[in-house]
mmCIF file of C-alpha atoms in Angstrom:
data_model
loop_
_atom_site.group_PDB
_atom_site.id
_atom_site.type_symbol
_atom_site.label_atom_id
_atom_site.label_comp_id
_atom_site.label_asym_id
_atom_site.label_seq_id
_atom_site.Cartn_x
_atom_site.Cartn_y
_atom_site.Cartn_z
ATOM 1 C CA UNK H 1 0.000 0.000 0.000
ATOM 2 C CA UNK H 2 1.600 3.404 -0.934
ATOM 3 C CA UNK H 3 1.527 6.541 0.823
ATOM 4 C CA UNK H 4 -1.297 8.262 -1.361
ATOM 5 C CA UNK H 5 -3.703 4.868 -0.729
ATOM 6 C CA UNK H 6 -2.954 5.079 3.395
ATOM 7 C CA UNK H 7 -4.184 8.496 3.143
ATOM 8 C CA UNK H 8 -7.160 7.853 0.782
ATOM 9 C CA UNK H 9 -8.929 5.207 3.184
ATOM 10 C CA UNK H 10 -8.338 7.584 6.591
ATOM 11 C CA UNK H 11 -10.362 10.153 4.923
ATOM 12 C CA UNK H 12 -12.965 7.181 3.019
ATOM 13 C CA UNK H 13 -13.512 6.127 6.648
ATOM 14 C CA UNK H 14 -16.168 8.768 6.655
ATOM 15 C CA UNK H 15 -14.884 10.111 10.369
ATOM 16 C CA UNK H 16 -13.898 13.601 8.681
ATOM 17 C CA UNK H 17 -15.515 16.400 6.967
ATOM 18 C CA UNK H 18 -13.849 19.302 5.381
ATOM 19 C CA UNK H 19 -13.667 22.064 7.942
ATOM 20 C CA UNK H 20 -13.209 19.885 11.222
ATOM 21 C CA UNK H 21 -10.888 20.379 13.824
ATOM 22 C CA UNK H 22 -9.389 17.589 14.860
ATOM 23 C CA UNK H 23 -8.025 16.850 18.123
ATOM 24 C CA UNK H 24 -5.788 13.224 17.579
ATOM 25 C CA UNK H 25 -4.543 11.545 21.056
ATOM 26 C CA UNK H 26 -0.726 11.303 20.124
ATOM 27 C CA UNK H 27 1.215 9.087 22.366
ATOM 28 C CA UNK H 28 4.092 8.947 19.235
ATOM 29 C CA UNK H 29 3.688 4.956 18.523
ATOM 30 C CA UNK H 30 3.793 3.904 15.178
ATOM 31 C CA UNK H 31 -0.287 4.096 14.911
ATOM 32 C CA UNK H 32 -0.451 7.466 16.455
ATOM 33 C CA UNK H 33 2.098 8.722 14.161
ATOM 34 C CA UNK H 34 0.773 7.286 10.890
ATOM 35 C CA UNK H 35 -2.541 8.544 11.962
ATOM 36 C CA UNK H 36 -1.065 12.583 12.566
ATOM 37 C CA UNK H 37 0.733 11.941 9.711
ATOM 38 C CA UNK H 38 -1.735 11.174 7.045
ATOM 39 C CA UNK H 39 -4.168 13.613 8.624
ATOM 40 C CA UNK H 40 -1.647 16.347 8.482
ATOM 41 C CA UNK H 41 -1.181 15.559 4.832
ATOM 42 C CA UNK H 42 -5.095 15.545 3.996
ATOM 43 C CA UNK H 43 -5.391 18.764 6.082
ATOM 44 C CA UNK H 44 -3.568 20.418 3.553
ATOM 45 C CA UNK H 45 -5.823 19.237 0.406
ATOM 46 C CA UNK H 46 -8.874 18.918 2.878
ATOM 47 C CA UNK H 47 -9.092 22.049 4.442
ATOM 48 C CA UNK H 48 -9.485 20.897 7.570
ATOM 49 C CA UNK H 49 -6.935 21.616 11.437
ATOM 50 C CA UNK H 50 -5.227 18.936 12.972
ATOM 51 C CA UNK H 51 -4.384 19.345 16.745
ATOM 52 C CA UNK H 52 -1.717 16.736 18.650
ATOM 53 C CA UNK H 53 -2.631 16.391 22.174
ATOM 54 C CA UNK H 54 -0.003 13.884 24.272
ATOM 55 C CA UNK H 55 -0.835 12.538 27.084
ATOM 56 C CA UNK H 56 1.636 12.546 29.861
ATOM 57 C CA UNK H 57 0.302 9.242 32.317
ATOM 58 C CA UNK H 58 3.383 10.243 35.007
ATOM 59 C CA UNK H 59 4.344 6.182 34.843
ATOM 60 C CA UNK H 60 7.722 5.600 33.056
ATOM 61 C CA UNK H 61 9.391 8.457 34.735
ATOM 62 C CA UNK H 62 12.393 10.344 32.152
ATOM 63 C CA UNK H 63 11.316 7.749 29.476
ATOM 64 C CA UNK H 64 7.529 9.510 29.502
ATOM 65 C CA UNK H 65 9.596 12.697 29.785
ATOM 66 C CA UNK H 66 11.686 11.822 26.826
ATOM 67 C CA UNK H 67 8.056 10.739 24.989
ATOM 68 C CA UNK H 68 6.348 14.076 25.321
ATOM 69 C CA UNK H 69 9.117 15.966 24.192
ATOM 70 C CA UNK H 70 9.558 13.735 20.805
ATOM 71 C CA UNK H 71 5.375 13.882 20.430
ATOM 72 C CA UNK H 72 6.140 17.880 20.439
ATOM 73 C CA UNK H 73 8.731 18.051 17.558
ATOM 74 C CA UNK H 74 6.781 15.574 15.754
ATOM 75 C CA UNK H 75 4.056 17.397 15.698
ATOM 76 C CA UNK H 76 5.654 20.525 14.660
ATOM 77 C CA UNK H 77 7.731 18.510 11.768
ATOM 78 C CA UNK H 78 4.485 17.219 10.470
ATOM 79 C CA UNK H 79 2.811 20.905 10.971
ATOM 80 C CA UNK H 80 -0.050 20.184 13.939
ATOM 81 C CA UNK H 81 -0.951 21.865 16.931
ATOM 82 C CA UNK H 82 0.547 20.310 20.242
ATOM 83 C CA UNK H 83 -1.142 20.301 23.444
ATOM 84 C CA UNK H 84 0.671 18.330 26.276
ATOM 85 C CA UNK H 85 -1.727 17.104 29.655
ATOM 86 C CA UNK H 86 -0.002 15.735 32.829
ATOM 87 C CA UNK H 87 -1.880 13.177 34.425
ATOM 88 C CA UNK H 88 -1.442 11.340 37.687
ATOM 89 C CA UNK H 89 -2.286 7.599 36.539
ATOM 90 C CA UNK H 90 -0.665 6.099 39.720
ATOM 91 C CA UNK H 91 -2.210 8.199 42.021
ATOM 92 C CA UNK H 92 -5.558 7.824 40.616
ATOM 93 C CA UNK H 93 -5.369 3.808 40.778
ATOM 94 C CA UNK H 94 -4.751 4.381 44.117
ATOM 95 C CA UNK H 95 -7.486 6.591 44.727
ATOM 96 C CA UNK H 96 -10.223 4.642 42.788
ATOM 97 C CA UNK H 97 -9.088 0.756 42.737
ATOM 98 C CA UNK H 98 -8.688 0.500 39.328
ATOM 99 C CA UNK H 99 -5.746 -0.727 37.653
ATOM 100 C CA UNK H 100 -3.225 1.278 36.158
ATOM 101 C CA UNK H 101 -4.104 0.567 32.882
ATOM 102 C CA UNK H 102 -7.720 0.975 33.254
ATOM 103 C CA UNK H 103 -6.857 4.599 35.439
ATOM 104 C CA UNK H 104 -4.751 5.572 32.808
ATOM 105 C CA UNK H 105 -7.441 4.748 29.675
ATOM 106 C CA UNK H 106 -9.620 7.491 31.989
ATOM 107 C CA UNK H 107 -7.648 9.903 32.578
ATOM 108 C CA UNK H 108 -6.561 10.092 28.875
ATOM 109 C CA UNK H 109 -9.906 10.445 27.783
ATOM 110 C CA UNK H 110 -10.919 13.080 30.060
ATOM 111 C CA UNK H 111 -7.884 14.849 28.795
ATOM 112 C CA UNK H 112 -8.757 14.424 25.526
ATOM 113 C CA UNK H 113 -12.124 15.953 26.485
ATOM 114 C CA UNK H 114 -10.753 18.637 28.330
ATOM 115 C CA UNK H 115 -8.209 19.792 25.436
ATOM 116 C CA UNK H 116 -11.272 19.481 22.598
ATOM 117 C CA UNK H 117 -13.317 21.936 25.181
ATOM 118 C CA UNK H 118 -10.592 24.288 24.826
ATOM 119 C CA UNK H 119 -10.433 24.126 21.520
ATOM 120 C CA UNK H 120 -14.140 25.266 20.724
ATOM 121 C CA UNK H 121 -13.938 27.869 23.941
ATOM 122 C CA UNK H 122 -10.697 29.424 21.813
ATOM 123 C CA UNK H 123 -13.017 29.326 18.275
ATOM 124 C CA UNK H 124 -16.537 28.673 19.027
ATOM 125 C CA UNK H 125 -17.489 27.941 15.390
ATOM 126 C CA UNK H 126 -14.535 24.798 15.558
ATOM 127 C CA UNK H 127 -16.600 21.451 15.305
ATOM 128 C CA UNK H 128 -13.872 19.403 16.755
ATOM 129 C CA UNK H 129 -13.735 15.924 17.345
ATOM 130 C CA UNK H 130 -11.205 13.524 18.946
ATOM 131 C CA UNK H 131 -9.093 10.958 16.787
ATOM 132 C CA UNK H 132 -7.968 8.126 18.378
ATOM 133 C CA UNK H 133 -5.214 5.482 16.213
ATOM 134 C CA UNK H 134 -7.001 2.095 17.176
ATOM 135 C CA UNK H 135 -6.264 -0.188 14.352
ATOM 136 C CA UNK H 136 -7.643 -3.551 13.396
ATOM 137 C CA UNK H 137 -5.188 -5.100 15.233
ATOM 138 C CA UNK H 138 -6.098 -3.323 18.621
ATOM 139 C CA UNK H 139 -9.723 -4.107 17.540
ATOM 140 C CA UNK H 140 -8.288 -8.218 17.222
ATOM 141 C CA UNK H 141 -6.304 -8.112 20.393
ATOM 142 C CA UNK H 142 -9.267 -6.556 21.996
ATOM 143 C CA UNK H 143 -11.603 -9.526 21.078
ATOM 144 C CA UNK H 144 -9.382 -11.816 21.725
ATOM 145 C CA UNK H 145 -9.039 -10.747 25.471
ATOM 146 C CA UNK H 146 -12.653 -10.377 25.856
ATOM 147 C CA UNK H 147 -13.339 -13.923 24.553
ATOM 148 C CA UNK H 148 -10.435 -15.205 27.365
ATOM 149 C CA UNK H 149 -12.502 -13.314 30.239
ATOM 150 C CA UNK H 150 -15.698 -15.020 29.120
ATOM 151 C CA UNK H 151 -17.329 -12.117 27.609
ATOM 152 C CA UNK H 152 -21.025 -11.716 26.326
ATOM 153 C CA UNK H 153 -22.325 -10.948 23.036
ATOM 154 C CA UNK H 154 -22.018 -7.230 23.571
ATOM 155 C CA UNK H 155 -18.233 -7.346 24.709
ATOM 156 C CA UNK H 156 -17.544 -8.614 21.004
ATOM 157 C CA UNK H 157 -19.029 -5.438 19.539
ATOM 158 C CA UNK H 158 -15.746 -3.780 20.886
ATOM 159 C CA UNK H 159 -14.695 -0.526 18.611
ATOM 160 C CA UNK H 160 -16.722 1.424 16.294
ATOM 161 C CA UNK H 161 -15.175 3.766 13.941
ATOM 162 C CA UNK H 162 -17.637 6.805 15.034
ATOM 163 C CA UNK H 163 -19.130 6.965 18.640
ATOM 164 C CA UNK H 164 -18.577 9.108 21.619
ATOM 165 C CA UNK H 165 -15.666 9.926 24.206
ATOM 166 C CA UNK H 166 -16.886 7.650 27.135
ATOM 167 C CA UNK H 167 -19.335 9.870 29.229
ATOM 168 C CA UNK H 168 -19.742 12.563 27.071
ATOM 169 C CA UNK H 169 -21.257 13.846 24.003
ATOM 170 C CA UNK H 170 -18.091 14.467 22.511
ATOM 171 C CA UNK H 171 -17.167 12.709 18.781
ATOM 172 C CA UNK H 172 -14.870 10.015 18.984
ATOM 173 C CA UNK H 173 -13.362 8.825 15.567
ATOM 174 C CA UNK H 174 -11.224 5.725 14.914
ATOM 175 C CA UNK H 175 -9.673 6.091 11.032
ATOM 176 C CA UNK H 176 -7.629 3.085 11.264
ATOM 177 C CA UNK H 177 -9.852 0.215 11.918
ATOM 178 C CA UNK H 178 -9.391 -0.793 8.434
ATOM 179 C CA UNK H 179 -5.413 -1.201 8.843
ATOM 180 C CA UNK H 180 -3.212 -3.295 11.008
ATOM 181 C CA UNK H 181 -0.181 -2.431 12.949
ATOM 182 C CA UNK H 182 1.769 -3.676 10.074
ATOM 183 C CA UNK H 183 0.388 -1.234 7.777
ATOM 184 C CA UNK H 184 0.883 2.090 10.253
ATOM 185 C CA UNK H 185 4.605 0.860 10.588
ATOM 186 C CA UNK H 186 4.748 0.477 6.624
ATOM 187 C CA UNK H 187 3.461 4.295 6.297
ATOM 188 C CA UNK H 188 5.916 5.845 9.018
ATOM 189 C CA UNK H 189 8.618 3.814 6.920
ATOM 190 C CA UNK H 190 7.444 5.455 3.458
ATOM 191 C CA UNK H 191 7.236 9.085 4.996
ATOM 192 C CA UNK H 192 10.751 8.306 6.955
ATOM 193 C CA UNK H 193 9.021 9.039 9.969
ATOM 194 C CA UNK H 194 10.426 7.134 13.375
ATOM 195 C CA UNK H 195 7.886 6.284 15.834
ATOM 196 C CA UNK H 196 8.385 5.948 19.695
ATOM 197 C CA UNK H 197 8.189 2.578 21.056
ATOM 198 C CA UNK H 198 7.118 1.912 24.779
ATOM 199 C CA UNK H 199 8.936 -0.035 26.411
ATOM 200 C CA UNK H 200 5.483 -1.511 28.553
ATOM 201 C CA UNK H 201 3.728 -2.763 25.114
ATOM 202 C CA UNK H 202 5.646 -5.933 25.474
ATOM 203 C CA UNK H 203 5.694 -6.625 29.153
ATOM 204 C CA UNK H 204 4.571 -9.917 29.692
ATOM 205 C CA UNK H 205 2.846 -8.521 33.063
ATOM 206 C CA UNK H 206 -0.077 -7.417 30.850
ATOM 207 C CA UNK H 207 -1.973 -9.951 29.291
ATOM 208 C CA UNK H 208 -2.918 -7.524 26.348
ATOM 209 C CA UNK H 209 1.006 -7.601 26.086
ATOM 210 C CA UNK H 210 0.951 -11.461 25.937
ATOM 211 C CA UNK H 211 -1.993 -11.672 23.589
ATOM 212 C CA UNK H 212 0.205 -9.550 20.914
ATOM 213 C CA UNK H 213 3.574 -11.216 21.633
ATOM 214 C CA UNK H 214 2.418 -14.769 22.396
ATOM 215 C CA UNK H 215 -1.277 -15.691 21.167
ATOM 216 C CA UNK H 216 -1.569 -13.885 18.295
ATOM 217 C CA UNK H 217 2.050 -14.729 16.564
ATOM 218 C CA UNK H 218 0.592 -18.756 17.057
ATOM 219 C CA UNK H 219 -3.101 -18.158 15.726
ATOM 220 C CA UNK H 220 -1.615 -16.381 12.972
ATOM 221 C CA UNK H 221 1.044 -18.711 11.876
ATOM 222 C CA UNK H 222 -1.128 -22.165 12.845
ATOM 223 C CA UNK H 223 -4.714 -21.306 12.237
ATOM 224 C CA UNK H 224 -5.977 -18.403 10.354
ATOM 225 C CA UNK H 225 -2.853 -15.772 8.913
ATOM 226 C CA UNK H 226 -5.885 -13.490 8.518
ATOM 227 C CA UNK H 227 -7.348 -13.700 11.903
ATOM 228 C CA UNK H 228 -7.080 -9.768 12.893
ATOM 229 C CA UNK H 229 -9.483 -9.610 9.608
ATOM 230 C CA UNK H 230 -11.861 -12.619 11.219
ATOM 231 C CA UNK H 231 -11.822 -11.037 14.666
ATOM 232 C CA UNK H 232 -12.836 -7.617 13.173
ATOM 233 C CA UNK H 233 -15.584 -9.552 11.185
ATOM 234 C CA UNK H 234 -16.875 -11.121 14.188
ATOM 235 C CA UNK H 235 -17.180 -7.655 16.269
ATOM 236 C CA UNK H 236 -18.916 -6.186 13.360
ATOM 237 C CA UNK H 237 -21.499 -8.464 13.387
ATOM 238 C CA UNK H 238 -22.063 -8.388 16.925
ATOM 239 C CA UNK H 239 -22.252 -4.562 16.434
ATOM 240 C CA UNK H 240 -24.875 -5.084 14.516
ATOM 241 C CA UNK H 241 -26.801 -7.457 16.552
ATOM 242 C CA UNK H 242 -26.126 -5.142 19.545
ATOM 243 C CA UNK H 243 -27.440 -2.111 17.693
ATOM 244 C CA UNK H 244 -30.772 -3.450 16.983
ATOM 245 C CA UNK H 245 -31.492 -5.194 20.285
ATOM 246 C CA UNK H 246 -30.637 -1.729 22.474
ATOM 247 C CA UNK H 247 -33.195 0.262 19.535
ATOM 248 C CA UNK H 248 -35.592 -2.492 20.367
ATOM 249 C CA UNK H 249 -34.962 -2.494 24.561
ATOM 250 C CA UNK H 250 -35.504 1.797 23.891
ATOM 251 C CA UNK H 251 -39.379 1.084 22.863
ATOM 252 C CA UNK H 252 -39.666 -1.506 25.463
ATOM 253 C CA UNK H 253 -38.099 0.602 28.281
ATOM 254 C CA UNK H 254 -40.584 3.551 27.374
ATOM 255 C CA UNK H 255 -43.815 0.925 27.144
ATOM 256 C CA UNK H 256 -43.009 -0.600 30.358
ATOM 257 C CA UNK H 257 -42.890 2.492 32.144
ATOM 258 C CA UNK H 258 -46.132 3.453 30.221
ATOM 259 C CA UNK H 259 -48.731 0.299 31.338
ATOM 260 C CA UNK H 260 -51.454 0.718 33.646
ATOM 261 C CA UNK H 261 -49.837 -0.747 36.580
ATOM 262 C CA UNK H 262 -46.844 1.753 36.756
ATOM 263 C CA UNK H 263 -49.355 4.660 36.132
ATOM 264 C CA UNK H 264 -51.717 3.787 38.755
ATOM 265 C CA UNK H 265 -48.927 3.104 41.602
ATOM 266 C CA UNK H 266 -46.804 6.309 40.312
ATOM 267 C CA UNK H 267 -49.250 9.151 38.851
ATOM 268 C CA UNK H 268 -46.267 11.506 38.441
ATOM 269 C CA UNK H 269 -43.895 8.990 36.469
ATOM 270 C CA UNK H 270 -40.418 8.609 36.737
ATOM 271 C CA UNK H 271 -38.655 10.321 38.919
ATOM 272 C CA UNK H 272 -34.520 11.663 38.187
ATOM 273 C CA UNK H 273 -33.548 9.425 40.745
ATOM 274 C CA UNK H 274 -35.955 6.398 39.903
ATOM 275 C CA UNK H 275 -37.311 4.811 36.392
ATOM 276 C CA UNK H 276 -40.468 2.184 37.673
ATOM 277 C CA UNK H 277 -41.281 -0.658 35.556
ATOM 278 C CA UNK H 278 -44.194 -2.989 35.097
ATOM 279 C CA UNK H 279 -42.533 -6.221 36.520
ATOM 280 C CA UNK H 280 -44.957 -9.056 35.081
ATOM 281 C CA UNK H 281 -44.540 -7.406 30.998
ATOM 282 C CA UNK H 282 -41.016 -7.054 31.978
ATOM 283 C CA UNK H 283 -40.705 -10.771 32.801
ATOM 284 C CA UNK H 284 -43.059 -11.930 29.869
ATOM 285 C CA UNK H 285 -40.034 -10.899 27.907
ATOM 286 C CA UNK H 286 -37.074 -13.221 27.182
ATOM 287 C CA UNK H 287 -34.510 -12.825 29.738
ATOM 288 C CA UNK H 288 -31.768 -11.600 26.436
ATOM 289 C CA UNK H 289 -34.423 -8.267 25.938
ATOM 290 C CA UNK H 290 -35.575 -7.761 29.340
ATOM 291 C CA UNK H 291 -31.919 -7.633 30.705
ATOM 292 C CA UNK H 292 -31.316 -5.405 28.233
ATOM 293 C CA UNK H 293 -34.286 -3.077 29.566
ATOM 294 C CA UNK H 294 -32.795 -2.738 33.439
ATOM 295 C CA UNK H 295 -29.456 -1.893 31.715
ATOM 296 C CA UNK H 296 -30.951 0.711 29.212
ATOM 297 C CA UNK H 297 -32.328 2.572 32.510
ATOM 298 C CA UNK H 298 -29.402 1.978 34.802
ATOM 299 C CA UNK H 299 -27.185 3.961 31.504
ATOM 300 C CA UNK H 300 -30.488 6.447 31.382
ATOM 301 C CA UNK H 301 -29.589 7.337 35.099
ATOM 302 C CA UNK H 302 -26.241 7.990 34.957
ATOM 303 C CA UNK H 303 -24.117 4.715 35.076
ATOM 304 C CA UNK H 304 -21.170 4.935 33.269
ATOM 305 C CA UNK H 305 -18.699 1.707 34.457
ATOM 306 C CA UNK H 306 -19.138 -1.365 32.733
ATOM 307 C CA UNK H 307 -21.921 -3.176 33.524
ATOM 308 C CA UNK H 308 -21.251 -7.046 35.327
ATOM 309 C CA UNK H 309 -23.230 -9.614 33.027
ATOM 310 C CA UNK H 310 -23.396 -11.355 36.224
ATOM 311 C CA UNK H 311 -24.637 -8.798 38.535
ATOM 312 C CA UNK H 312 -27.384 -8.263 35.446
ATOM 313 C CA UNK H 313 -28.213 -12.097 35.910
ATOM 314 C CA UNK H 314 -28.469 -12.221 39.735
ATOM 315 C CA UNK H 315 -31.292 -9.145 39.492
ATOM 316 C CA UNK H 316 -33.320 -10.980 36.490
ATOM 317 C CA UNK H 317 -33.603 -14.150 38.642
ATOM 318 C CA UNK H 318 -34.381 -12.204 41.641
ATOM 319 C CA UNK H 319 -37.139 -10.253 40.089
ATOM 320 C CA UNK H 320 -38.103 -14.184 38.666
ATOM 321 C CA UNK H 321 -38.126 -15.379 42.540
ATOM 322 C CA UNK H 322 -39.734 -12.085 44.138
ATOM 323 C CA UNK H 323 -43.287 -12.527 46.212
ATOM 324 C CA UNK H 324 -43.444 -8.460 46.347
ATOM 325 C CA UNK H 325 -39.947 -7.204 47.548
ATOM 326 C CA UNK H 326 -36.824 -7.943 46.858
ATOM 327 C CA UNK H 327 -33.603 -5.770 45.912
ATOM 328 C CA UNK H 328 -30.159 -6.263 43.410
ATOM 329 C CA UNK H 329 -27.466 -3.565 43.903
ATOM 330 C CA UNK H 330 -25.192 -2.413 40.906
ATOM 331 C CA UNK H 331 -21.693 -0.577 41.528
ATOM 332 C CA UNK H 332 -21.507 2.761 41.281
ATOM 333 C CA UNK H 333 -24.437 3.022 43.515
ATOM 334 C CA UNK H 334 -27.563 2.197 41.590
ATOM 335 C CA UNK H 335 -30.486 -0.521 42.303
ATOM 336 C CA UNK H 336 -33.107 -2.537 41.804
ATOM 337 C CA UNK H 337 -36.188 -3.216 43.369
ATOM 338 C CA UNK H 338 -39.052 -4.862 43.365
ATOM 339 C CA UNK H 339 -42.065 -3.507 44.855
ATOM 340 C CA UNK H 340 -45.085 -6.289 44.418
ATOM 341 C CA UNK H 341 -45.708 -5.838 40.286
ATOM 342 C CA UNK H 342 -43.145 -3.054 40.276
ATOM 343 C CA UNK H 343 -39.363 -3.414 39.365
ATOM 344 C CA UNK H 344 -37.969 0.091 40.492
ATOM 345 C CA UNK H 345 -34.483 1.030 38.854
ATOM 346 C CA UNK H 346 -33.187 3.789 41.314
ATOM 347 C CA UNK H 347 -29.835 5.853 41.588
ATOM 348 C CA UNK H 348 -28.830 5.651 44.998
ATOM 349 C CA UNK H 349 -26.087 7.961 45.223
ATOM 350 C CA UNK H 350 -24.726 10.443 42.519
ATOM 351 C CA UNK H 351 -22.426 8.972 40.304
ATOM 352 C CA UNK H 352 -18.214 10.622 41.106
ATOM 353 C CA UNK H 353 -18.056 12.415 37.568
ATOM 354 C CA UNK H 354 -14.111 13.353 36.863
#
């Protein structure tokens, strides 16, 4: 693939318009760079501003130093914007339980959201949206780890090439899912641009690190030398599937909060704090919809961590079992409750936003 054909299918991803800003979380890796790169290029015969924005986590000590300095001239060599955020990834593990890489995946997206803010507040008529350099292979490796923890249908559906920065409104755009790793490295070769490499990609302490380095090489070399391209199929499909079962759980969340029972035992309707449902039309509905109803309204009141397939479970069957009360808690400080031929999804406390 030459230089001019990269370029061609970031902008045929349909994640750009002419006239965008775009904000592009550069951490100076070989996707991150391709991705600057070939929007930097397109910018010029697009019409459109290209912002850098590295994110400093405060883990490898001088070699994150070292990182954000090399993100800055890169972007200036390739002609972007630069903003540079500190973070305190450590501290916030600490703070919240997470792991490291989970607090760090936060923080950078709050950053990102922070910077793109900016952005508009400095030229309110900038539409910007965030650019992220997720490629097929992160989209693969991403599966891949998801099918070792035992994940459900949704966890397939794992990337999407347009969505939202997690928790907000803000765009989120991922060019590359059409191109591997091999392909980003093969365009920072052409342009004789040299990416930074961290060092904790291939430390065998992370199982994402293992997946690449270990599991992948053997799938590749002694069952499918496509599979990134079968893994991306099969998360695309469940997108799909996904997609049409939470438009479907939307109607059913607003007719079961609709029904005679709910209006007779709450006159005024939902409450912010509480969506009621008609139990017995919530149970006459197979248990793969009706979950999907108490998670719609959890999301509609605020949750915003991943949502345990198990915890889901252990309400359904106790709302199967309840003889007129019952309760199922949910982290982050949500429940559900049953109240004779009401289930009652309530926020209990108001979610910690960043």
């Amino acid at each position: 693939m030459d230089v001019r054909e990269f370029e061609k299918l970031i902008w045929d991803s349909g994640c750009f318009a002419e006239g965008d800003t775009v904000l592009v979380g550069f951490s100076g890796g070989a996707d991150s760079l391709a991705l600057l790169a070939g929007l930097t290029a397109l910018a010029k015969r697009k019409k459109f501003r290209v912002v850098a924005c590295h994110v400093h986590h405060s883990i490898r000590a001088d070699e994150a130093d070292a990182d954000a300095s090399a993100a800055g001239q890169l972007a200036e060599r390739l002609g972007a914007g630069y903003r540079l955020v500190r973070v305190n990834a450590p501290g916030f593990a600490f703070e919240t339980g997470e792991s490291l890489e989970t607090a760090a995946r936060i923080l950078r997206y709050d950053a990102l959201r922070r910077v793109a803010d900016e952005l508009e507040t400095e030229d309110p008529s900038a539409d910007v949206r965030v650019a992220v350099a997720h490629t097929k292979s992160d989209l693969a490796e991403t599966v891949l780890q998801r099918i070792l923890r035992g994940t459900g249908p949704d966890g397939l559906a794992a990337m999407h090439s347009i969505g939202f920065v997690p928790g907000t409104d803000r765009m989120l755009v991922r060019p590359l899912l059409s191109l591997t790793a091999e392909e980003t490295r093969a365009y920072c070769d052409a342009r004789g641009l040299i990416p930074r490499r961290d060092s904790s990609n291939g430390d065998p302490a992370y199982t994402r690190s293992r997946i690449r380095t270990e599991l992948m090489p053997v799938l590749k070399r002694d069952y499918n030398p496509d599979i990134e391209t079968a893994l991306a199929r099969l998360a695309n499909i469940a997108a799909m599937d996904r997609d049409f079962l939470e438009m479907w759980a939307e109607q059913l969340l607003e007719a079961l909060g609709a029904t005679e029972t709910v209006r007779s035992a709450s006159p005024d309707g939902p409450s912010d704090g509480a969506i009621p449902l008609d139990r017995r039309e919530l149970l006459a509905l197979h248990p793969a919809v009706g979950t999907r109803v108490i998670a719609l309204a959890l999301r509609n009141l605020g949750m915003e961590k991943d949502l345990s397939q198990a915890t889901l479970w252990a309400a359904w069957e106790m709302l199967q079992r309840g003889r007129g009360s019952g309760e199922a808690e949910f982290a982050g400080g949500f429940r559900l409750t049953l109240d004779h031929d009401l289930a009652i999804v309530r926020r209990i406390e108001q979610p910690l936003k960043m």
